[in-house]
mmCIF file of C-alpha atoms in Angstrom:
data_model
loop_
_atom_site.group_PDB
_atom_site.id
_atom_site.type_symbol
_atom_site.label_atom_id
_atom_site.label_comp_id
_atom_site.label_asym_id
_atom_site.label_seq_id
_atom_site.Cartn_x
_atom_site.Cartn_y
_atom_site.Cartn_z
ATOM 1 C CA PRO A 1 12.758 20.632 18.478
ATOM 2 C CA GLY A 2 10.072 17.917 18.059
ATOM 3 C CA GLY A 3 10.399 14.468 16.132
ATOM 4 C CA MET A 4 10.711 11.194 15.989
ATOM 5 C CA GLU A 5 13.260 8.329 17.303
ATOM 6 C CA TRP A 6 13.676 4.749 16.412
ATOM 7 C CA VAL A 7 12.421 2.113 18.086
ATOM 8 C CA SER A 8 13.546 -1.091 16.512
ATOM 9 C CA GLN A 9 13.532 -3.027 13.254
ATOM 10 C CA MET A 10 12.327 -6.332 11.871
ATOM 11 C CA ASP A 11 11.882 -8.675 8.247
ATOM 12 C CA ALA A 12 9.239 -9.482 7.690
ATOM 13 C CA SER A 13 10.368 -11.420 4.450
ATOM 14 C CA LEU A 14 12.243 -13.822 7.188
ATOM 15 C CA THR A 15 8.965 -15.229 8.210
ATOM 16 C CA THR A 16 6.148 -14.969 4.842
ATOM 17 C CA PRO A 17 8.176 -13.578 1.516
ATOM 18 C CA ARG A 18 6.590 -9.628 -0.132
ATOM 19 C CA TYR A 19 4.947 -10.613 -2.316
ATOM 20 C CA TYR A 20 3.105 -14.128 -0.410
ATOM 21 C CA GLU A 21 -0.510 -11.460 -0.288
ATOM 22 C CA PHE A 22 -0.363 -11.752 -4.043
ATOM 23 C CA ASP A 23 0.297 -15.298 -4.469
ATOM 24 C CA ASN A 24 -3.709 -16.516 -5.760
ATOM 25 C CA LYS A 25 -5.116 -18.099 -8.384
ATOM 26 C CA ALA A 26 -8.144 -16.503 -8.117
ATOM 27 C CA LEU A 27 -6.871 -12.784 -7.616
ATOM 28 C CA HIS A 28 -4.581 -13.253 -10.912
ATOM 29 C CA PHE A 29 -7.160 -14.603 -12.521
ATOM 30 C CA ALA A 30 -9.825 -12.017 -11.969
ATOM 31 C CA LEU A 31 -7.103 -10.001 -12.613
ATOM 32 C CA SER A 32 -6.490 -10.645 -16.040
ATOM 33 C CA ASN A 33 -9.684 -12.006 -16.832
ATOM 34 C CA PRO A 34 -11.003 -10.601 -20.106
ATOM 35 C CA LEU A 35 -14.642 -11.416 -19.398
ATOM 36 C CA ALA A 36 -13.695 -9.050 -16.134
ATOM 37 C CA LYS A 37 -12.395 -5.889 -18.261
ATOM 38 C CA ALA A 38 -14.424 -5.896 -20.985
ATOM 39 C CA ALA A 39 -17.404 -6.155 -18.489
ATOM 40 C CA LEU A 40 -15.382 -2.783 -16.273
ATOM 41 C CA ARG A 41 -15.971 -1.111 -20.051
ATOM 42 C CA GLY A 42 -19.552 -1.754 -19.960
ATOM 43 C CA LEU A 43 -19.926 0.164 -16.747
ATOM 44 C CA LYS A 44 -17.708 2.545 -17.664
ATOM 45 C CA SER A 45 -19.536 2.913 -21.066
ATOM 46 C CA LEU A 46 -22.953 3.381 -18.659
ATOM 47 C CA ARG A 47 -21.464 5.694 -16.402
ATOM 48 C CA VAL A 48 -21.094 3.454 -13.261
ATOM 49 C CA VAL A 49 -17.472 3.770 -12.749
ATOM 50 C CA PRO A 50 -15.068 7.271 -13.726
ATOM 51 C CA LYS A 51 -14.212 7.752 -17.293
ATOM 52 C CA GLY A 52 -10.518 6.274 -17.021
ATOM 53 C CA PHE A 53 -11.432 3.661 -14.198
ATOM 54 C CA ALA A 54 -10.466 0.415 -16.472
ATOM 55 C CA THR A 55 -7.435 2.289 -17.368
ATOM 56 C CA PHE A 56 -6.792 2.622 -13.505
ATOM 57 C CA MET A 57 -7.494 -0.832 -12.510
ATOM 58 C CA ASP A 58 -5.189 -2.676 -15.778
ATOM 59 C CA VAL A 59 -2.194 0.231 -14.774
ATOM 60 C CA ILE A 60 -2.305 0.659 -11.387
ATOM 61 C CA VAL A 61 -4.055 -2.216 -9.306
ATOM 62 C CA ALA A 62 -3.221 -5.238 -11.786
ATOM 63 C CA GLY A 63 0.177 -4.273 -12.936
ATOM 64 C CA ASN A 64 1.767 -3.610 -10.026
ATOM 65 C CA ILE A 65 -0.375 -6.854 -8.272
ATOM 66 C CA MET A 66 1.143 -8.931 -11.454
ATOM 67 C CA ASN A 67 4.640 -7.308 -11.246
ATOM 68 C CA ILE A 68 5.403 -7.189 -7.429
ATOM 69 C CA TYR A 69 4.710 -11.435 -7.918
ATOM 70 C CA ARG A 70 6.166 -11.488 -10.382
ATOM 71 C CA ALA A 71 9.469 -9.464 -9.179
ATOM 72 C CA GLY A 72 9.186 -11.577 -5.436
ATOM 73 C CA ALA A 73 8.852 -14.952 -7.805
ATOM 74 C CA LEU A 74 11.919 -13.989 -9.064
ATOM 75 C CA GLY A 75 14.258 -13.018 -6.344
ATOM 76 C CA ILE A 76 13.901 -9.730 -6.964
ATOM 77 C CA LEU A 77 11.867 -8.005 -4.479
ATOM 78 C CA SER A 78 13.358 -9.733 -1.110
ATOM 79 C CA GLY A 79 12.995 -6.833 1.513
ATOM 80 C CA SER A 80 10.195 -5.885 3.704
ATOM 81 C CA PRO A 81 11.655 -3.911 6.484
ATOM 82 C CA ILE A 82 9.330 -2.794 9.173
ATOM 83 C CA LEU A 83 10.024 0.060 11.009
ATOM 84 C CA VAL A 84 8.789 1.113 14.286
ATOM 85 C CA PHE A 85 9.152 4.973 15.481
ATOM 86 C CA ARG A 86 8.067 6.739 18.278
ATOM 87 C CA LYS A 87 7.536 10.260 19.753
ATOM 88 C CA THR A 88 10.302 11.844 21.401
ATOM 89 C CA ALA A 89 8.638 13.578 24.283
ATOM 90 C CA SER A 90 9.323 17.034 23.520
ATOM 91 C CA THR A 91 7.227 16.147 20.789
ATOM 92 C CA THR A 92 4.675 14.966 22.320
ATOM 93 C CA THR A 93 4.958 17.776 25.542
ATOM 94 C CA ALA A 94 4.604 20.697 21.488
ATOM 95 C CA LEU A 95 1.252 18.445 21.289
ATOM 96 C CA THR A 96 -0.196 18.761 24.689
ATOM 97 C CA ALA A 97 -0.210 22.464 25.015
ATOM 98 C CA SER A 98 -1.609 23.150 21.419
ATOM 99 C CA HIS A 99 -4.318 20.956 22.428
ATOM 100 C CA ALA A 100 -4.420 22.512 25.959
ATOM 101 C CA LEU A 101 -3.855 25.880 23.931
ATOM 102 C CA GLY A 102 -7.116 25.627 21.347
ATOM 103 C CA THR A 103 -4.434 26.689 19.046
ATOM 104 C CA LYS A 104 -4.720 24.260 15.249
ATOM 105 C CA HIS A 105 -0.737 24.291 15.170
ATOM 106 C CA VAL A 106 0.873 20.219 15.408
ATOM 107 C CA THR A 107 4.398 20.565 15.215
ATOM 108 C CA ARG A 108 5.433 18.320 12.308
ATOM 109 C CA CYS A 109 8.596 15.158 12.332
#
């Protein structure tokens, strides 16, 4: 059977905190600005954006970004492991054989 094998691992937070990319005053302003929220509601009423888009922005986008930033600033979110894997020889062989035969079968890891 095919699969993946572990090659290496590093912690990216040793060089830059994980929440660093969200430490931007302009981004915070745009995500929490009442005028931006009102504009989204207006676009929704004009049917320019889908019905649930404003809620999606509040909950998924703005909520997650702000929570990641707050957790990082408080030291709750600190780990940023980057794992590197590669295909094992048997996986590569199985994929090559299936492509050569013209089959749609793909070996999953």
